[in-house]
């Protein structure tokens, strides 16, 4: 039984390792955003790829202005430079700084410059590089790992229950053995009592028969002729 359990765990770990390796390999990837550079040199978010990192994060919006990559100011940089900074290995992260025109609140907001009734707010977004297919594989891997964890838990429970059943069977066996031993001792005691009773009755019978024969002889000798 132990050998079969070890094989199952080894098989699970092997499959998990293969799934993990499949997520770590791959070509350079971005964050699921297409940019467009306008005549003023600013680079805007033109398209957000469905299933990509930016869409999954949810904070990047169409029209946001790219301001920085990993702390580097990229305002006025050509898109080709942004591309080289954004692309990287699948699963790695990059911090993007965006600017967005928003309605001014009561205190103007930290790091915001008031422009009429709006302010330009800057914010950082940390995104994971990867294609939509990469994230789909990640989700599949997470579900698979969760299923494996659940299977391991169920297996441990089953083994625990099996152990409890085996211990209960052994306990019942011991109880039955003790009861059989006690019954055998009681039967022997009863047999010893029966044998003792038989011997006692035999002794009394023999003693009574001898007394009767002796008394009859004495009575006849006393009868006158």
PDB file of C-alpha atoms in Angstrom:
ATOM      1  CA  UNK A   1       0.000   0.000   0.000  1.00  0.00           C
ATOM      2  CA  UNK A   2       2.841   2.393   0.886  1.00  0.00           C
ATOM      3  CA  UNK A   3       4.540   1.737  -2.439  1.00  0.00           C
ATOM      4  CA  UNK A   4       1.389   2.625  -4.364  1.00  0.00           C
ATOM      5  CA  UNK A   5       0.986   5.884  -2.392  1.00  0.00           C
ATOM      6  CA  UNK A   6       4.624   6.881  -3.070  1.00  0.00           C
ATOM      7  CA  UNK A   7       4.129   6.221  -6.771  1.00  0.00           C
ATOM      8  CA  UNK A   8       1.034   8.434  -6.779  1.00  0.00           C
ATOM      9  CA  UNK A   9       2.816  11.290  -5.038  1.00  0.00           C
ATOM     10  CA  UNK A  10       5.816  10.948  -7.391  1.00  0.00           C
ATOM     11  CA  UNK A  11       3.510  11.046 -10.392  1.00  0.00           C
ATOM     12  CA  UNK A  12       1.763  14.174  -9.061  1.00  0.00           C
ATOM     13  CA  UNK A  13       5.059  15.954  -8.367  1.00  0.00           C
ATOM     14  CA  UNK A  14       6.406  14.999 -11.797  1.00  0.00           C
ATOM     15  CA  UNK A  15       3.342  16.417 -13.552  1.00  0.00           C
ATOM     16  CA  UNK A  16       3.502  19.584 -11.435  1.00  0.00           C
ATOM     17  CA  UNK A  17       7.183  19.997 -12.326  1.00  0.00           C
ATOM     18  CA  UNK A  18       6.446  19.655 -16.036  1.00  0.00           C
ATOM     19  CA  UNK A  19       3.639  22.220 -15.759  1.00  0.00           C
ATOM     20  CA  UNK A  20       5.947  24.625 -13.924  1.00  0.00           C
ATOM     21  CA  UNK A  21       8.684  24.258 -16.547  1.00  0.00           C
ATOM     22  CA  UNK A  22       6.179  24.925 -19.314  1.00  0.00           C
ATOM     23  CA  UNK A  23       5.314  28.267 -17.678  1.00  0.00           C
ATOM     24  CA  UNK A  24       8.927  29.316 -17.256  1.00  0.00           C
ATOM     25  CA  UNK A  25       9.911  28.829 -20.878  1.00  0.00           C
ATOM     26  CA  UNK A  26       8.910  31.093 -23.737  1.00  0.00           C
ATOM     27  CA  UNK A  27       9.921  34.100 -25.803  1.00  0.00           C
ATOM     28  CA  UNK A  28       9.914  37.747 -24.757  1.00  0.00           C
ATOM     29  CA  UNK A  29       6.461  39.075 -23.931  1.00  0.00           C
ATOM     30  CA  UNK A  30       4.838  42.371 -23.117  1.00  0.00           C
ATOM     31  CA  UNK A  31       1.975  43.404 -20.869  1.00  0.00           C
ATOM     32  CA  UNK A  32      -0.941  43.268 -23.303  1.00  0.00           C
ATOM     33  CA  UNK A  33      -1.013  46.932 -24.327  1.00  0.00           C
ATOM     34  CA  UNK A  34      -0.670  48.597 -27.731  1.00  0.00           C
ATOM     35  CA  UNK A  35       0.585  52.195 -27.649  1.00  0.00           C
ATOM     36  CA  UNK A  36       0.278  55.051 -30.098  1.00  0.00           C
ATOM     37  CA  UNK A  37       2.605  58.040 -30.203  1.00  0.00           C
ATOM     38  CA  UNK A  38       1.025  61.363 -31.098  1.00  0.00           C
ATOM     39  CA  UNK A  39       2.632  64.395 -32.741  1.00  0.00           C
ATOM     40  CA  UNK A  40       3.293  65.920 -29.327  1.00  0.00           C
ATOM     41  CA  UNK A  41       5.575  62.998 -28.523  1.00  0.00           C
ATOM     42  CA  UNK A  42       3.335  61.551 -25.845  1.00  0.00           C
ATOM     43  CA  UNK A  43       2.612  57.828 -25.977  1.00  0.00           C
ATOM     44  CA  UNK A  44      -0.976  56.851 -25.268  1.00  0.00           C
ATOM     45  CA  UNK A  45      -2.614  53.517 -24.527  1.00  0.00           C
ATOM     46  CA  UNK A  46      -4.425  52.686 -27.755  1.00  0.00           C
ATOM     47  CA  UNK A  47      -5.533  49.075 -27.224  1.00  0.00           C
ATOM     48  CA  UNK A  48      -5.706  46.731 -24.225  1.00  0.00           C
ATOM     49  CA  UNK A  49      -5.398  43.087 -25.253  1.00  0.00           C
ATOM     50  CA  UNK A  50      -8.141  40.781 -24.025  1.00  0.00           C
ATOM     51  CA  UNK A  51      -6.778  38.293 -21.514  1.00  0.00           C
ATOM     52  CA  UNK A  52      -3.470  40.119 -21.223  1.00  0.00           C
ATOM     53  CA  UNK A  53      -1.735  41.371 -18.120  1.00  0.00           C
ATOM     54  CA  UNK A  54      -3.104  44.932 -18.254  1.00  0.00           C
ATOM     55  CA  UNK A  55      -6.685  43.798 -18.701  1.00  0.00           C
ATOM     56  CA  UNK A  56      -6.365  41.260 -15.893  1.00  0.00           C
ATOM     57  CA  UNK A  57      -4.973  43.951 -13.596  1.00  0.00           C
ATOM     58  CA  UNK A  58      -7.753  46.384 -14.517  1.00  0.00           C
ATOM     59  CA  UNK A  59      -6.073  49.682 -13.635  1.00  0.00           C
ATOM     60  CA  UNK A  60      -4.769  50.707 -17.059  1.00  0.00           C
ATOM     61  CA  UNK A  61      -7.345  52.541 -19.214  1.00  0.00           C
ATOM     62  CA  UNK A  62      -7.486  53.628 -22.842  1.00  0.00           C
ATOM     63  CA  UNK A  63      -5.984  57.086 -23.252  1.00  0.00           C
ATOM     64  CA  UNK A  64      -3.560  56.776 -20.323  1.00  0.00           C
ATOM     65  CA  UNK A  65      -0.196  58.424 -21.049  1.00  0.00           C
ATOM     66  CA  UNK A  66       2.977  56.377 -20.565  1.00  0.00           C
ATOM     67  CA  UNK A  67       5.404  58.284 -18.373  1.00  0.00           C
ATOM     68  CA  UNK A  68       7.931  55.767 -17.057  1.00  0.00           C
ATOM     69  CA  UNK A  69       9.181  52.186 -17.094  1.00  0.00           C
ATOM     70  CA  UNK A  70      10.801  50.766 -13.955  1.00  0.00           C
ATOM     71  CA  UNK A  71      11.511  54.279 -12.713  1.00  0.00           C
ATOM     72  CA  UNK A  72      12.937  55.551 -16.016  1.00  0.00           C
ATOM     73  CA  UNK A  73      11.307  58.635 -17.513  1.00  0.00           C
ATOM     74  CA  UNK A  74      10.179  57.778 -21.048  1.00  0.00           C
ATOM     75  CA  UNK A  75       8.180  60.877 -21.961  1.00  0.00           C
ATOM     76  CA  UNK A  76       9.110  61.812 -25.540  1.00  0.00           C
ATOM     77  CA  UNK A  77      10.884  58.483 -26.138  1.00  0.00           C
ATOM     78  CA  UNK A  78       9.966  56.680 -29.387  1.00  0.00           C
ATOM     79  CA  UNK A  79       7.748  53.609 -29.234  1.00  0.00           C
ATOM     80  CA  UNK A  80      10.694  51.447 -30.281  1.00  0.00           C
ATOM     81  CA  UNK A  81      12.479  52.360 -27.042  1.00  0.00           C
ATOM     82  CA  UNK A  82       9.356  51.638 -25.009  1.00  0.00           C
ATOM     83  CA  UNK A  83       9.077  48.283 -26.716  1.00  0.00           C
ATOM     84  CA  UNK A  84      12.623  47.308 -25.763  1.00  0.00           C
ATOM     85  CA  UNK A  85      11.939  48.316 -22.157  1.00  0.00           C
ATOM     86  CA  UNK A  86       8.575  46.601 -21.922  1.00  0.00           C
ATOM     87  CA  UNK A  87       9.453  43.247 -23.465  1.00  0.00           C
ATOM     88  CA  UNK A  88      10.910  40.574 -21.192  1.00  0.00           C
ATOM     89  CA  UNK A  89      10.678  36.964 -20.126  1.00  0.00           C
ATOM     90  CA  UNK A  90       7.243  35.561 -19.428  1.00  0.00           C
ATOM     91  CA  UNK A  91       6.480  35.729 -15.737  1.00  0.00           C
ATOM     92  CA  UNK A  92       8.810  38.655 -15.008  1.00  0.00           C
ATOM     93  CA  UNK A  93       7.384  41.940 -13.775  1.00  0.00           C
ATOM     94  CA  UNK A  94       7.670  45.553 -14.869  1.00  0.00           C
ATOM     95  CA  UNK A  95       6.484  48.745 -13.165  1.00  0.00           C
ATOM     96  CA  UNK A  96       4.828  51.244 -15.510  1.00  0.00           C
ATOM     97  CA  UNK A  97       4.049  54.847 -14.629  1.00  0.00           C
ATOM     98  CA  UNK A  98       1.000  56.407 -16.271  1.00  0.00           C
ATOM     99  CA  UNK A  99      -0.644  59.807 -16.236  1.00  0.00           C
ATOM    100  CA  UNK A 100      -4.383  60.317 -16.504  1.00  0.00           C
ATOM    101  CA  UNK A 101      -6.637  63.366 -16.520  1.00  0.00           C
ATOM    102  CA  UNK A 102      -9.193  63.068 -13.724  1.00  0.00           C
ATOM    103  CA  UNK A 103     -11.646  65.331 -11.969  1.00  0.00           C
ATOM    104  CA  UNK A 104     -10.036  67.280  -9.143  1.00  0.00           C
ATOM    105  CA  UNK A 105     -11.065  66.299  -5.621  1.00  0.00           C
ATOM    106  CA  UNK A 106     -11.114  68.484  -2.507  1.00  0.00           C
ATOM    107  CA  UNK A 107      -7.375  68.319  -1.797  1.00  0.00           C
ATOM    108  CA  UNK A 108      -6.176  68.029  -5.371  1.00  0.00           C
ATOM    109  CA  UNK A 109      -4.558  64.649  -4.743  1.00  0.00           C
ATOM    110  CA  UNK A 110      -0.941  63.798  -4.045  1.00  0.00           C
ATOM    111  CA  UNK A 111       1.418  64.396  -6.976  1.00  0.00           C
ATOM    112  CA  UNK A 112      -1.308  66.058  -9.086  1.00  0.00           C
ATOM    113  CA  UNK A 113      -1.027  69.407 -10.934  1.00  0.00           C
ATOM    114  CA  UNK A 114      -4.310  71.279 -11.160  1.00  0.00           C
ATOM    115  CA  UNK A 115      -5.421  72.257 -14.681  1.00  0.00           C
ATOM    116  CA  UNK A 116      -8.769  74.062 -14.564  1.00  0.00           C
ATOM    117  CA  UNK A 117     -11.357  71.585 -13.328  1.00  0.00           C
ATOM    118  CA  UNK A 118      -9.131  68.540 -13.880  1.00  0.00           C
ATOM    119  CA  UNK A 119      -5.845  67.255 -12.534  1.00  0.00           C
ATOM    120  CA  UNK A 120      -3.212  65.045 -14.111  1.00  0.00           C
ATOM    121  CA  UNK A 121      -2.745  62.126 -11.758  1.00  0.00           C
ATOM    122  CA  UNK A 122       0.244  59.821 -11.997  1.00  0.00           C
ATOM    123  CA  UNK A 123       0.139  56.256 -10.791  1.00  0.00           C
ATOM    124  CA  UNK A 124       2.309  53.144 -10.919  1.00  0.00           C
ATOM    125  CA  UNK A 125       1.134  49.743 -12.058  1.00  0.00           C
ATOM    126  CA  UNK A 126       3.194  46.585 -11.628  1.00  0.00           C
ATOM    127  CA  UNK A 127       2.332  44.102 -14.372  1.00  0.00           C
ATOM    128  CA  UNK A 128       3.461  40.582 -15.167  1.00  0.00           C
ATOM    129  CA  UNK A 129       4.821  40.028 -18.648  1.00  0.00           C
ATOM    130  CA  UNK A 130       3.068  37.344 -20.629  1.00  0.00           C
ATOM    131  CA  UNK A 131       0.706  36.563 -23.475  1.00  0.00           C
ATOM    132  CA  UNK A 132      -2.979  35.728 -22.934  1.00  0.00           C
ATOM    133  CA  UNK A 133      -2.037  32.094 -23.609  1.00  0.00           C
ATOM    134  CA  UNK A 134       0.585  32.291 -20.876  1.00  0.00           C
ATOM    135  CA  UNK A 135      -1.953  33.505 -18.327  1.00  0.00           C
ATOM    136  CA  UNK A 136      -4.421  30.848 -19.483  1.00  0.00           C
ATOM    137  CA  UNK A 137      -1.732  28.220 -18.860  1.00  0.00           C
ATOM    138  CA  UNK A 138      -1.072  29.762 -15.459  1.00  0.00           C
ATOM    139  CA  UNK A 139      -4.745  29.513 -14.553  1.00  0.00           C
ATOM    140  CA  UNK A 140      -4.828  25.909 -15.731  1.00  0.00           C
ATOM    141  CA  UNK A 141      -1.712  25.154 -13.713  1.00  0.00           C
ATOM    142  CA  UNK A 142      -3.189  26.771 -10.597  1.00  0.00           C
ATOM    143  CA  UNK A 143      -6.391  24.781 -10.976  1.00  0.00           C
ATOM    144  CA  UNK A 144      -4.368  21.643 -11.543  1.00  0.00           C
ATOM    145  CA  UNK A 145      -2.250  22.317  -8.458  1.00  0.00           C
ATOM    146  CA  UNK A 146      -5.390  22.971  -6.399  1.00  0.00           C
ATOM    147  CA  UNK A 147      -6.856  19.693  -7.642  1.00  0.00           C
ATOM    148  CA  UNK A 148      -3.635  17.886  -6.725  1.00  0.00           C
ATOM    149  CA  UNK A 149      -3.646  19.429  -3.265  1.00  0.00           C
ATOM    150  CA  UNK A 150      -7.254  18.336  -2.836  1.00  0.00           C
ATOM    151  CA  UNK A 151      -6.378  14.836  -4.056  1.00  0.00           C
ATOM    152  CA  UNK A 152      -3.434  14.657  -1.651  1.00  0.00           C
ATOM    153  CA  UNK A 153      -5.733  15.731   1.189  1.00  0.00           C
ATOM    154  CA  UNK A 154      -8.339  13.147   0.230  1.00  0.00           C
ATOM    155  CA  UNK A 155      -5.647  10.474   0.004  1.00  0.00           C
ATOM    156  CA  UNK A 156      -4.309  11.368   3.435  1.00  0.00           C
ATOM    157  CA  UNK A 157      -7.843  11.230   4.806  1.00  0.00           C
ATOM    158  CA  UNK A 158      -8.428   7.847   3.189  1.00  0.00           C
ATOM    159  CA  UNK A 159      -5.143   6.517   4.568  1.00  0.00           C
ATOM    160  CA  UNK A 160      -6.014   7.891   7.986  1.00  0.00           C
ATOM    161  CA  UNK A 161      -9.439   6.265   7.868  1.00  0.00           C
ATOM    162  CA  UNK A 162      -7.878   2.998   6.684  1.00  0.00           C
ATOM    163  CA  UNK A 163      -5.452   3.126   9.595  1.00  0.00           C
ATOM    164  CA  UNK A 164      -8.299   3.776  12.024  1.00  0.00           C
ATOM    165  CA  UNK A 165     -10.250   0.828  10.589  1.00  0.00           C
ATOM    166  CA  UNK A 166      -7.188  -1.432  10.861  1.00  0.00           C
ATOM    167  CA  UNK A 167      -6.651  -0.346  14.479  1.00  0.00           C
ATOM    168  CA  UNK A 168     -10.329  -0.984  15.255  1.00  0.00           C
ATOM    169  CA  UNK A 169     -10.122  -4.449  13.693  1.00  0.00           C
ATOM    170  CA  UNK A 170      -7.065  -5.242  15.803  1.00  0.00           C
ATOM    171  CA  UNK A 171      -8.837  -3.980  18.919  1.00  0.00           C
ATOM    172  CA  UNK A 172     -11.870  -6.159  18.197  1.00  0.00           C
ATOM    173  CA  UNK A 173      -9.575  -9.142  17.619  1.00  0.00           C
ATOM    174  CA  UNK A 174      -7.916  -8.588  20.986  1.00  0.00           C
ATOM    175  CA  UNK A 175     -11.305  -8.276  22.699  1.00  0.00           C
ATOM    176  CA  UNK A 176     -12.527 -11.502  21.068  1.00  0.00           C
ATOM    177  CA  UNK A 177      -9.341 -13.307  22.040  1.00  0.00           C
ATOM    178  CA  UNK A 178      -9.750 -12.143  25.626  1.00  0.00           C
ATOM    179  CA  UNK A 179     -13.391 -13.216  25.628  1.00  0.00           C
ATOM    180  CA  UNK A 180     -12.520 -16.609  24.151  1.00  0.00           C
ATOM    181  CA  UNK A 181      -9.790 -17.035  26.785  1.00  0.00           C
ATOM    182  CA  UNK A 182     -12.229 -16.093  29.563  1.00  0.00           C
ATOM    183  CA  UNK A 183     -14.854 -18.486  28.161  1.00  0.00           C
ATOM    184  CA  UNK A 184     -12.311 -21.314  27.997  1.00  0.00           C
ATOM    185  CA  UNK A 185     -11.306 -20.668  31.603  1.00  0.00           C
ATOM    186  CA  UNK A 186     -14.936 -20.659  32.722  1.00  0.00           C
ATOM    187  CA  UNK A 187     -15.579 -23.896  30.842  1.00  0.00           C
ATOM    188  CA  UNK A 188     -12.543 -25.512  32.491  1.00  0.00           C
ATOM    189  CA  UNK A 189     -13.681 -24.330  35.912  1.00  0.00           C
ATOM    190  CA  UNK A 190     -17.137 -25.811  35.287  1.00  0.00           C
ATOM    191  CA  UNK A 191     -15.592 -29.068  34.123  1.00  0.00           C
ATOM    192  CA  UNK A 192     -13.368 -29.192  37.197  1.00  0.00           C
ATOM    193  CA  UNK A 193     -16.422 -28.575  39.390  1.00  0.00           C
ATOM    194  CA  UNK A 194     -18.347 -31.317  37.572  1.00  0.00           C
ATOM    195  CA  UNK A 195     -15.491 -33.783  37.966  1.00  0.00           C
ATOM    196  CA  UNK A 196     -15.136 -32.875  41.652  1.00  0.00           C
ATOM    197  CA  UNK A 197     -18.876 -33.375  42.108  1.00  0.00           C
ATOM    198  CA  UNK A 198     -18.721 -36.774  40.423  1.00  0.00           C
ATOM    199  CA  UNK A 199     -15.835 -37.827  42.663  1.00  0.00           C
ATOM    200  CA  UNK A 200     -17.649 -36.586  45.740  1.00  0.00           C
ATOM    201  CA  UNK A 201     -20.832 -38.480  44.837  1.00  0.00           C
ATOM    202  CA  UNK A 202     -18.814 -41.636  44.153  1.00  0.00           C
ATOM    203  CA  UNK A 203     -17.069 -41.326  47.489  1.00  0.00           C
ATOM    204  CA  UNK A 204     -20.364 -40.842  49.339  1.00  0.00           C
ATOM    205  CA  UNK A 205     -21.932 -43.761  47.513  1.00  0.00           C
ATOM    206  CA  UNK A 206     -19.035 -46.031  48.356  1.00  0.00           C
ATOM    207  CA  UNK A 207     -19.049 -44.952  51.977  1.00  0.00           C
ATOM    208  CA  UNK A 208     -22.827 -45.500  52.279  1.00  0.00           C
ATOM    209  CA  UNK A 209     -22.664 -49.006  50.771  1.00  0.00           C
ATOM    210  CA  UNK A 210     -19.967 -50.171  53.207  1.00  0.00           C
ATOM    211  CA  UNK A 211     -21.876 -48.940  56.224  1.00  0.00           C
ATOM    212  CA  UNK A 212     -25.041 -50.816  55.154  1.00  0.00           C
ATOM    213  CA  UNK A 213     -23.236 -54.145  54.820  1.00  0.00           C
ATOM    214  CA  UNK A 214     -21.568 -53.873  58.237  1.00  0.00           C
ATOM    215  CA  UNK A 215     -24.793 -52.987  60.100  1.00  0.00           C
ATOM    216  CA  UNK A 216     -26.793 -55.931  58.633  1.00  0.00           C
ATOM    217  CA  UNK A 217     -24.304 -58.485  59.939  1.00  0.00           C
ATOM    218  CA  UNK A 218     -24.478 -57.233  63.464  1.00  0.00           C
ATOM    219  CA  UNK A 219     -28.290 -57.293  63.477  1.00  0.00           C
ATOM    220  CA  UNK A 220     -28.506 -60.970  62.445  1.00  0.00           C
ATOM    221  CA  UNK A 221     -26.032 -62.104  65.097  1.00  0.00           C
ATOM    222  CA  UNK A 222     -28.301 -60.743  67.797  1.00  0.00           C
ATOM    223  CA  UNK A 223     -31.426 -62.686  66.691  1.00  0.00           C
ATOM    224  CA  UNK A 224     -32.088 -65.648  69.210  1.00  0.00           C
ATOM    225  CA  UNK A 225     -32.307 -69.172  67.838  1.00  0.00           C
TER     226      UNK A 225
END
